[in-house]
Short mmCIF file of C-alpha atoms in Angstrom, two decimals:
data_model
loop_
_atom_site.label_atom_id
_atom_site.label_comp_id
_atom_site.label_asym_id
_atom_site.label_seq_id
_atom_site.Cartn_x
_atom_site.Cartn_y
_atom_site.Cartn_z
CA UNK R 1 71.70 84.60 18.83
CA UNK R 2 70.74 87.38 21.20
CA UNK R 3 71.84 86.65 25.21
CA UNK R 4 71.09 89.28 27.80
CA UNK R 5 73.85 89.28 30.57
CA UNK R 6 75.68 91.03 33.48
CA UNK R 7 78.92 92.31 32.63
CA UNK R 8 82.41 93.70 34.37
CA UNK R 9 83.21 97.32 33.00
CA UNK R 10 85.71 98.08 35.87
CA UNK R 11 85.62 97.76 39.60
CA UNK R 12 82.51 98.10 41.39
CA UNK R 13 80.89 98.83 37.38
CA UNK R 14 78.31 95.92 36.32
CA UNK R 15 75.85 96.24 33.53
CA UNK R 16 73.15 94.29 32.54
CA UNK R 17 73.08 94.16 28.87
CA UNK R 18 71.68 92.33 25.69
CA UNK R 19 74.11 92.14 22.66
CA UNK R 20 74.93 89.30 19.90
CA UNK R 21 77.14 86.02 20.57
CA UNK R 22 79.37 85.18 18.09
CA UNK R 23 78.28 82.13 15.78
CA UNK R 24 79.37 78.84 17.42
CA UNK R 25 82.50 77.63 15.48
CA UNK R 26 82.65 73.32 15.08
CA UNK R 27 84.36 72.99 18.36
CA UNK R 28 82.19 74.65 20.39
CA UNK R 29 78.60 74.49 21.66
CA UNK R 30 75.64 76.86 22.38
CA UNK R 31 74.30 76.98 26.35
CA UNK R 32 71.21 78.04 27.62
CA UNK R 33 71.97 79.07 30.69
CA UNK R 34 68.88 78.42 33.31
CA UNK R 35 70.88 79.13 36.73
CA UNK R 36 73.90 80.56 38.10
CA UNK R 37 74.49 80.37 41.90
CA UNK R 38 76.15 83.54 43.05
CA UNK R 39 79.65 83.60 44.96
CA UNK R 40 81.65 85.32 47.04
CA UNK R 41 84.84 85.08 44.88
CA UNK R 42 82.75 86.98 42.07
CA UNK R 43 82.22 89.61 44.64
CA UNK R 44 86.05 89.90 44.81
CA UNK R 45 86.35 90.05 41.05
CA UNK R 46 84.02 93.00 40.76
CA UNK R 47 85.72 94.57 43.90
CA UNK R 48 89.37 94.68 42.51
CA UNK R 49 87.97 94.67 38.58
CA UNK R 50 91.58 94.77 36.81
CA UNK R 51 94.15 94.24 39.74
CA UNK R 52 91.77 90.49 40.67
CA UNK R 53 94.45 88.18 38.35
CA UNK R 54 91.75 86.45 36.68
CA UNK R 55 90.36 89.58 35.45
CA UNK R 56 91.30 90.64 32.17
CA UNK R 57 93.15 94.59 32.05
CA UNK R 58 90.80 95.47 28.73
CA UNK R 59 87.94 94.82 30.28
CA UNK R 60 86.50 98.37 29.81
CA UNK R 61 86.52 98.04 26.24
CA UNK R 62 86.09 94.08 26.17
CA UNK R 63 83.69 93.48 29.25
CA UNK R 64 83.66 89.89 30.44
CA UNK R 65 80.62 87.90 31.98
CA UNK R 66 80.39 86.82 35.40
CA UNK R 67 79.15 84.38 37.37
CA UNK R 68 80.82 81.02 37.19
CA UNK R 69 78.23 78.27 39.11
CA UNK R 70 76.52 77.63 36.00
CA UNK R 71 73.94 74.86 34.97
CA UNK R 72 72.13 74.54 31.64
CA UNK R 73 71.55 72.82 28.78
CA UNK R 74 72.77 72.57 24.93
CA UNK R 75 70.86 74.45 22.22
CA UNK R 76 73.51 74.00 19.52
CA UNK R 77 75.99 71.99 19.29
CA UNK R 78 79.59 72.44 16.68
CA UNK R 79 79.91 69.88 13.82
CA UNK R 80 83.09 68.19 15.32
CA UNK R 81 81.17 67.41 18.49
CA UNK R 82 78.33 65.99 17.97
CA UNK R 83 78.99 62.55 18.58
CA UNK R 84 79.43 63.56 22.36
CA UNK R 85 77.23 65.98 23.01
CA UNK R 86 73.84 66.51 22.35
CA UNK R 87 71.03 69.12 22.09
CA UNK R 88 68.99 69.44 25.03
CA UNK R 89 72.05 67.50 27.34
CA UNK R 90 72.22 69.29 30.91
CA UNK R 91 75.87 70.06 31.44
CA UNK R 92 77.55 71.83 34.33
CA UNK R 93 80.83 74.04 34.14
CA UNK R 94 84.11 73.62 36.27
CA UNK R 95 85.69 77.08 35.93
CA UNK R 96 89.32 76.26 37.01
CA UNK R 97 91.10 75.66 33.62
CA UNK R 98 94.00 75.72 35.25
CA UNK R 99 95.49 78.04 32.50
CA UNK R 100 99.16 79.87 32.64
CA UNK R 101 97.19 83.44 32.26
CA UNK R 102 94.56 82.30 35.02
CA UNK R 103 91.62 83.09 33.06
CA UNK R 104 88.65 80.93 33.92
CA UNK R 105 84.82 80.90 32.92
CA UNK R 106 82.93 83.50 34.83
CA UNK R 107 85.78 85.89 35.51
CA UNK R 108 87.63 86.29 32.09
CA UNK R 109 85.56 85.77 28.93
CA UNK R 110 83.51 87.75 26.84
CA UNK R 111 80.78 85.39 25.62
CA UNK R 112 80.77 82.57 28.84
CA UNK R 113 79.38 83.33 32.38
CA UNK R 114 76.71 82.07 34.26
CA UNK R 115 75.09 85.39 34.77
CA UNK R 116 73.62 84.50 31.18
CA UNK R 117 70.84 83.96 29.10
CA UNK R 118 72.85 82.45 26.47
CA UNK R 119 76.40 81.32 26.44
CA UNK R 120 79.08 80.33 24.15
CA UNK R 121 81.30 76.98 25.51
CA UNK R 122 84.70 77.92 23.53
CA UNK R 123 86.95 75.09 22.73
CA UNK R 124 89.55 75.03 25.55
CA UNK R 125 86.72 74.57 28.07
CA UNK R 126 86.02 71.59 26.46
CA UNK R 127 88.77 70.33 25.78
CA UNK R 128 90.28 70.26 29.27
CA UNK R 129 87.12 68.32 30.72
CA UNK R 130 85.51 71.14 32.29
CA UNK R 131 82.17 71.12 30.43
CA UNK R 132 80.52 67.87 31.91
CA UNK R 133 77.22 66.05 31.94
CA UNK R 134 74.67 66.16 34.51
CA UNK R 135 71.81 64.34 35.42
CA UNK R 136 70.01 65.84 38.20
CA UNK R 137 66.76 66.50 39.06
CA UNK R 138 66.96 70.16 39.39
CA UNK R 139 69.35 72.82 37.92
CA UNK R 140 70.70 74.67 41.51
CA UNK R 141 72.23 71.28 42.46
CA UNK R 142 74.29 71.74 38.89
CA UNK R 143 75.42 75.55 39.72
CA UNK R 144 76.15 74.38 43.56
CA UNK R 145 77.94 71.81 41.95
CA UNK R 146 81.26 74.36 41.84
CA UNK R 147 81.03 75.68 45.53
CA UNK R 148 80.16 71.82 46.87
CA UNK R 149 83.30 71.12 44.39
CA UNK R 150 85.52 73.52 46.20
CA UNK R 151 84.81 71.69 49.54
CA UNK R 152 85.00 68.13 48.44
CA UNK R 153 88.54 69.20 47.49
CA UNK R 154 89.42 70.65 50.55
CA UNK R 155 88.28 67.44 52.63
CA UNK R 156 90.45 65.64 49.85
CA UNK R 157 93.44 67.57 50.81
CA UNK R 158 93.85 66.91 54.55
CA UNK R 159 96.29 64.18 54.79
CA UNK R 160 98.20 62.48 57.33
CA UNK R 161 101.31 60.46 58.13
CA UNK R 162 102.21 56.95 60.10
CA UNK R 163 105.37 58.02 61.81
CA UNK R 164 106.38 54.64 62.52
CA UNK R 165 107.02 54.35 58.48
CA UNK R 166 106.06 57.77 57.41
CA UNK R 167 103.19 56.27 54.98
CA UNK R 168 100.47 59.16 54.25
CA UNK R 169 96.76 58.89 53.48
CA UNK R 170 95.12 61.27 51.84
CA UNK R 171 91.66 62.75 53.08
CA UNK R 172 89.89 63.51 56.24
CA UNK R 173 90.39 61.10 58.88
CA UNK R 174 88.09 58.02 58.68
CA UNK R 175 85.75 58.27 62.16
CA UNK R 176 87.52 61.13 62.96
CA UNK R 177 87.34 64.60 64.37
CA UNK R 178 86.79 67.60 62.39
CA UNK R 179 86.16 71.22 63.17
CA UNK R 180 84.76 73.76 60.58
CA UNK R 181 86.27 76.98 62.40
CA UNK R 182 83.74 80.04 61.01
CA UNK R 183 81.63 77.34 59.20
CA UNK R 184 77.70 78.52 59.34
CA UNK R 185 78.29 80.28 56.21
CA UNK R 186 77.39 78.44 52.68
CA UNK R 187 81.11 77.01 52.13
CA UNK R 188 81.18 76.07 55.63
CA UNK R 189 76.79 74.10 55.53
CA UNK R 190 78.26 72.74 52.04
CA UNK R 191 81.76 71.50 53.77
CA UNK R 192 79.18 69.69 56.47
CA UNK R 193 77.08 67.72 54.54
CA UNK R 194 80.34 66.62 52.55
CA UNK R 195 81.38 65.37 56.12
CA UNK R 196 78.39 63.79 56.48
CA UNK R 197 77.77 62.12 52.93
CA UNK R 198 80.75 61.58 51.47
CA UNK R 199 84.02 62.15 54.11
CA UNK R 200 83.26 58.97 56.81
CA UNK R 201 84.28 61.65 59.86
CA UNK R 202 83.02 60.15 63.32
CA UNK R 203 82.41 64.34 64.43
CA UNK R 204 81.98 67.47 63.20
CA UNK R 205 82.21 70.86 65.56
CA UNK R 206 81.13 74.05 63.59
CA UNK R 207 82.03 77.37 65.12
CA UNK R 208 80.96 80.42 64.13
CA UNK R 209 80.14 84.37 65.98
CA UNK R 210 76.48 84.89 64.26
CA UNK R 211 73.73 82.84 66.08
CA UNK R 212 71.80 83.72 63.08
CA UNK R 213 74.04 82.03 60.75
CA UNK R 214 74.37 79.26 63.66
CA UNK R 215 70.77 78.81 63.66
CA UNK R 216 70.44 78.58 59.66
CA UNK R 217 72.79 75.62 59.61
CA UNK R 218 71.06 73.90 62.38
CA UNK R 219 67.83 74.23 61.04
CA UNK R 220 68.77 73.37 57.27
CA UNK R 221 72.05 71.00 57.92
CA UNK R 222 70.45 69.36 61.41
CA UNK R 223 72.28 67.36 64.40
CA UNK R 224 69.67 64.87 63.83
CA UNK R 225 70.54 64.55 59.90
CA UNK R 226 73.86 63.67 60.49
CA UNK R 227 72.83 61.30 64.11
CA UNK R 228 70.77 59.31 61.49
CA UNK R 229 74.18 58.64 59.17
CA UNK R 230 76.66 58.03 61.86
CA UNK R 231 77.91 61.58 62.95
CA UNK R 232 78.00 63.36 65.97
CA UNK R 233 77.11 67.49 64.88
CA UNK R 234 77.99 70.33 66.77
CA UNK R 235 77.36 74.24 65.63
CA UNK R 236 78.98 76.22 68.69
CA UNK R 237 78.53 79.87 68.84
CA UNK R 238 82.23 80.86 70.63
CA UNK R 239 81.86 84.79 70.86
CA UNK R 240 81.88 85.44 73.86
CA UNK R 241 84.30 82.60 74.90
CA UNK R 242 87.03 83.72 77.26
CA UNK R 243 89.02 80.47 75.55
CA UNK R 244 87.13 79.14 72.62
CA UNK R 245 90.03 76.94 72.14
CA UNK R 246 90.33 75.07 75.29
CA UNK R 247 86.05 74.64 75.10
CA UNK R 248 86.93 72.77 71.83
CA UNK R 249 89.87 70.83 73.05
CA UNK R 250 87.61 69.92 75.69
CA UNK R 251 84.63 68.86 73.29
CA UNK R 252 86.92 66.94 71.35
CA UNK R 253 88.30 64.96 74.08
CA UNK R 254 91.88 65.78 73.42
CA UNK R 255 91.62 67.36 69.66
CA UNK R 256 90.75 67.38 65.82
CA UNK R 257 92.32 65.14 63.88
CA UNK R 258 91.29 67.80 60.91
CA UNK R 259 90.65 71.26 60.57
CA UNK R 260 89.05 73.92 58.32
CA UNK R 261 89.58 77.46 58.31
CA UNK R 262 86.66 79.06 56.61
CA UNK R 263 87.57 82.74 57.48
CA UNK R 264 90.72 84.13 56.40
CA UNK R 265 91.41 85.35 59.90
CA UNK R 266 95.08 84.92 61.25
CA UNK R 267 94.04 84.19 64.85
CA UNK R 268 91.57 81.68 63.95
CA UNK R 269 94.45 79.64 62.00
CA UNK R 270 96.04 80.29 65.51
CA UNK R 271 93.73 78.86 67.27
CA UNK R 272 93.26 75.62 64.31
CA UNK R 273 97.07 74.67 65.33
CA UNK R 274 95.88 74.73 69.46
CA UNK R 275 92.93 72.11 68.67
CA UNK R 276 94.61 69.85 66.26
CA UNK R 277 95.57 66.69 67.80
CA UNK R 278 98.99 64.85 67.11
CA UNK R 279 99.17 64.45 63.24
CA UNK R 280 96.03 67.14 63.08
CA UNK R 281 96.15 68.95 59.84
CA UNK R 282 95.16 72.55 58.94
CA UNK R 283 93.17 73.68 55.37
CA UNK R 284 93.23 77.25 55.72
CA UNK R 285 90.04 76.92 53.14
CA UNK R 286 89.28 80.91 53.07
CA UNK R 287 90.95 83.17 50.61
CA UNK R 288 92.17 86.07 51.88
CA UNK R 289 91.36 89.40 49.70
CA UNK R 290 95.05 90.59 50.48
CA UNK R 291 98.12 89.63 49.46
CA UNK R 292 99.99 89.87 52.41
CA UNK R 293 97.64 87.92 55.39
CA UNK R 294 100.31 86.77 57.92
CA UNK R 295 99.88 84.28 60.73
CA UNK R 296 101.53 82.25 63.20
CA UNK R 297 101.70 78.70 64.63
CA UNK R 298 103.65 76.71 67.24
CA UNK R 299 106.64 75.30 65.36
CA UNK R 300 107.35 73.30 68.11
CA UNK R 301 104.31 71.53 67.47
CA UNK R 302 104.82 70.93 63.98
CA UNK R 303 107.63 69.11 64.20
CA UNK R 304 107.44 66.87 67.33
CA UNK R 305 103.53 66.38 67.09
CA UNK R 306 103.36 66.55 63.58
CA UNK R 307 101.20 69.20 61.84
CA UNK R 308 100.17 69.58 58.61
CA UNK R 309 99.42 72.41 57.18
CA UNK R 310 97.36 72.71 53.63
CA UNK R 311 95.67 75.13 51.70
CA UNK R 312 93.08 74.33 48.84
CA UNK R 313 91.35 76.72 46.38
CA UNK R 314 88.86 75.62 43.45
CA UNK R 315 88.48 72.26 42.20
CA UNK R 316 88.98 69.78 39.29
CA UNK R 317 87.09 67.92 37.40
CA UNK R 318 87.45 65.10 38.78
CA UNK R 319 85.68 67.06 41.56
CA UNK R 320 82.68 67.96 39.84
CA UNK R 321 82.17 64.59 38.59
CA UNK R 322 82.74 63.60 42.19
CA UNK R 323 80.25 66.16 43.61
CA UNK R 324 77.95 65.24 40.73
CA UNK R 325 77.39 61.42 41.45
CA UNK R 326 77.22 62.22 45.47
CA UNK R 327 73.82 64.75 43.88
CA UNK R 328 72.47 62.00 41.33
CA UNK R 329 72.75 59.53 44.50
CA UNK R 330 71.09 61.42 46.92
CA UNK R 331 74.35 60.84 49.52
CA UNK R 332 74.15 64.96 49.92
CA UNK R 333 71.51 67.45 50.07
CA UNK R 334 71.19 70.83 48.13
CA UNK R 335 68.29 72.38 49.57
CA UNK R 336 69.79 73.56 52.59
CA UNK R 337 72.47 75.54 51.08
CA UNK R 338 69.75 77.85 49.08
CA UNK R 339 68.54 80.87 50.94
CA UNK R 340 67.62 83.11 48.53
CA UNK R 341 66.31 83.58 44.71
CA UNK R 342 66.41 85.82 42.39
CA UNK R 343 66.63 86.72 38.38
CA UNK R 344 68.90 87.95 35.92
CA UNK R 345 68.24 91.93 36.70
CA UNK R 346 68.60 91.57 40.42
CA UNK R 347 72.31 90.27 40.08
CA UNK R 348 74.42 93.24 40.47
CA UNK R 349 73.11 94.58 43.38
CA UNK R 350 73.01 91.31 44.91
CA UNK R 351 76.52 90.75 43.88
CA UNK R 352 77.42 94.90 45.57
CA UNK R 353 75.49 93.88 48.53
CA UNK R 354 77.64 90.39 49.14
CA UNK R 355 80.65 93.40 50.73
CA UNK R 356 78.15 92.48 53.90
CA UNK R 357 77.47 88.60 53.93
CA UNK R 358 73.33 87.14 54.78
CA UNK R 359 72.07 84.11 54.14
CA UNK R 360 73.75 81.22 52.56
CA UNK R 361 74.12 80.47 48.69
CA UNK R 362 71.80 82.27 46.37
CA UNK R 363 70.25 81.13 42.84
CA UNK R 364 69.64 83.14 39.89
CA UNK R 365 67.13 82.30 37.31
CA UNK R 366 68.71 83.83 34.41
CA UNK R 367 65.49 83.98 32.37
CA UNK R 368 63.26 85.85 35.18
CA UNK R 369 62.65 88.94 36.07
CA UNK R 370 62.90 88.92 39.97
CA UNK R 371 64.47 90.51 43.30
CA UNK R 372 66.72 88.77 45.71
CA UNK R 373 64.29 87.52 47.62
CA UNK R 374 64.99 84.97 50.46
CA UNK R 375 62.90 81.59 51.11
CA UNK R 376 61.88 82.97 54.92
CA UNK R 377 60.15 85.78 52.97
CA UNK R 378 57.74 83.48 50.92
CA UNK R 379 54.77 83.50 53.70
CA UNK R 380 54.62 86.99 54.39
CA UNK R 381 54.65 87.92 50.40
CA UNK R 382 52.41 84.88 49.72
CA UNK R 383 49.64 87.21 51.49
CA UNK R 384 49.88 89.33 48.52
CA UNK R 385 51.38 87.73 45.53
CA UNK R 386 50.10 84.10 44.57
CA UNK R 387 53.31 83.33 42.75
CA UNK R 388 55.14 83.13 45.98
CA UNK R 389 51.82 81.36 48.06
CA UNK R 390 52.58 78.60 46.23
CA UNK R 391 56.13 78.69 46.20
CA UNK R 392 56.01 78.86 50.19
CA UNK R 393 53.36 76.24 50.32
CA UNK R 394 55.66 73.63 48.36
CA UNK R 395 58.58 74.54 50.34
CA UNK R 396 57.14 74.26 53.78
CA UNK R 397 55.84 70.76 52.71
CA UNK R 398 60.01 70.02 51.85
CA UNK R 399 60.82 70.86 55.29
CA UNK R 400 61.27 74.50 54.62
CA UNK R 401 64.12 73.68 51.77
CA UNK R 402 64.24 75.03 48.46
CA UNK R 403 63.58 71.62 46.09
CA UNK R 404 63.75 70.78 42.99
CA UNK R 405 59.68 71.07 43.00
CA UNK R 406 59.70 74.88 43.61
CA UNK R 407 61.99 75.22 41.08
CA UNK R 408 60.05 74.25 38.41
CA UNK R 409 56.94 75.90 39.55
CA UNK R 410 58.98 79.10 39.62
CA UNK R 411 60.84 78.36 36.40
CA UNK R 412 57.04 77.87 34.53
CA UNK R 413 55.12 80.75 36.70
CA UNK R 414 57.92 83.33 37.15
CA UNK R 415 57.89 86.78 35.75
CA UNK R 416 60.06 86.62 32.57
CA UNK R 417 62.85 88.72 31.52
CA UNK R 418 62.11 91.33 29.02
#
């Protein structure tokens, strides 16, 4: 079996290439890969190539796929699985094996990335419950399955502690306060309607510097939206705030009982520890590219009011299969998060370009042949191209959202890879 993917040579080096997977052996299965969200943690990968610790050092001579927000389903599956899995089954991948080298789908392996026509599942995937079932409608829920993953955790991880007997509960505040410092991006959207579907918060302040971003979220992850379920939604743009900490305090009536950091800036964790409230607590969410990121906090604070101070990265898989049900349930919306499409040969410069973030999350279509091209764009190329007249006219009838009905008119009408 053929596959035709983008590969890692070295920093800053990807290839698009088609070469031969290895047979399947009887503990593994055969994925066709039909969409692969891209991330900013891939961009990172290619950046540092060998220094990134997931990345393997022989990479030059062994070059590994990327892409790790995969969706798909099984063409072929090994003899000693195939009384749980079967052909044709839609799976999803959760990349964090959790292994001692750090190696992880999508960073590390030779024959498995989302950035695929074709993959190979190898054993240890399966084995540790990271290749899992999925029933939804459309494939980009599956590959924003991951990213969503990564927030659901993070919202998991706040806790917080009953001083009068030091009991904890784990989890974002029920009716409380949370602020998504540097949140209009796609982790940040994702993080909200999380908040919204799945946490119980009673409010939710998003900051953030770029209107344009600002106005993204509010258009595709609405005040109203969240009104209807029970939450109070602010996006605040505080650039050119003399005190954007005091204007939250202030908003808040007092403080957050929770609070992301989506930007790995030290003065915004800073500024997290001013607007927490007593027993607020702190995920500093964004991964810094550097090793040595150093911030400060008011120790006084932490131990006579209280806060906490977390930091999550990835997910399990008792995440996915979380983030999963919330999809098949309809409790959270996808739509919003996609801004952009694109196929398999568009990937590496849309993975170079990502060193300057636009738009929110972006889907490849493994099997076409097509540019980055973002959902405001469909009306003005619709004047020229029929494929994407239709394509605008379905989304505009969705609200403007990428759905899962666009998806398969693109999927049957797209220009296919060669």
């Amino acid at each position: 079996m053929k596959t035709t993917a983008v590969r890692l040579y070295g920093a800053m080096d990807l290839r698009m290439e088609t070469f031969e997977l290895p047979k399947i052996t009887e503990d593994e299965v055969l994925l066709k890969v039909v969409s692969d969200t891209l991330c900013a943690s891939t961009y990172k990968a290619v950046k540092q190539g060998t220094s990134h610790k997931r990345v393997p050092a022989d990479i030059a001579e062994n070059p590994v796929i990327i892409g790790h927000e995969m969706c798909g389903e099984l063409v072929e599956v090994g003899k000693n699985l195939q009384n749980e899995w079967k052909v044709g089954q839609k799976i999803v991948i959760q990349p964090a094996l959790k292994l001692e080298s750090g190696y992880d789908p999508g960073y590390s392996y030779r024959y498995i990335g989302g950035d695929a026509t074709y993959a190979v599942v190898p054993k240890i995937v399966i084995e540790r419950g990271c290749m899992i079932p999925y029933e939804g409608e459309n494939y980009f829920s599956g590959s924003l399955v991951e990213s969503l993953g990564c927030s659901l955790r993070g919202l998991k991880g706040f806790y917080h502690t009953d001083y009068t007997d030091y009991r904890r509960t784990d989890g974002a505040k029920k009716g409380g306060k949370l602020a998504i410092l540097g949140g209009a991006g796609p982790m940040g959207i994702g993080a909200v309607e999380l908040a919204i579907g799945y946490a119980g918060v009673g409010k939710v302040v998003v900051t953030d510097l770029d209107e344009a971003r600002l106005d993204y979220a509010r258009k595709n992850c609405s005040a109203e939206k969240a009104k209807a379920r029970g939450v109070d939604l602010v996006y605040l743009n505080t650039k050119d705030m003399e005190d954007p900490a005091k204007a939250l305090i202030e908003l808040s009536d007092g403080g957050f009982d929770d609070v992301f950091v989506m930007v790995p800036v030290p003065a915004l964790f800073t500024m997290a520890e001013r607007i927490c409230r007593e027993d607020g607590c702190i995920n500093f969410f964004a991964g810094p590219a550097v090793h040595e990121l150093q911030g400060s906090l008011n120790l006084y604070r932490v131990h006579y009011d209280g806060i906490h101070v977390v930091g999550t990265a990835g997910s399990i898989p008792e995440d996915t299969v979380d983030t999963i049900r919330l999809i098949e349930e309809k409790k959270i919306e996808t739509g919003g998060l996609i801004s952009h499409i694109l196929g398999l040969s568009a990937v590496a410069e849309a993975v170079y370009a990502m060193e300057k973030p636009s738009g929110a999350k972006k889907v490849c279509y493994t099997s076409l042949d097509l540019p980055l091209t973002a959902i405001a764009d469909f009306e003005e190329l619709g004047k020229t191209d029929p494929l994407f007249r239709e394509l605008d006219k379905i989304v505009k009838a969705n609200g403007g959202l990428w759905c899962t009905e666009a998806e398969k008119y693109l999927l049957a009408n797209g220009p296919r890879l060669k």
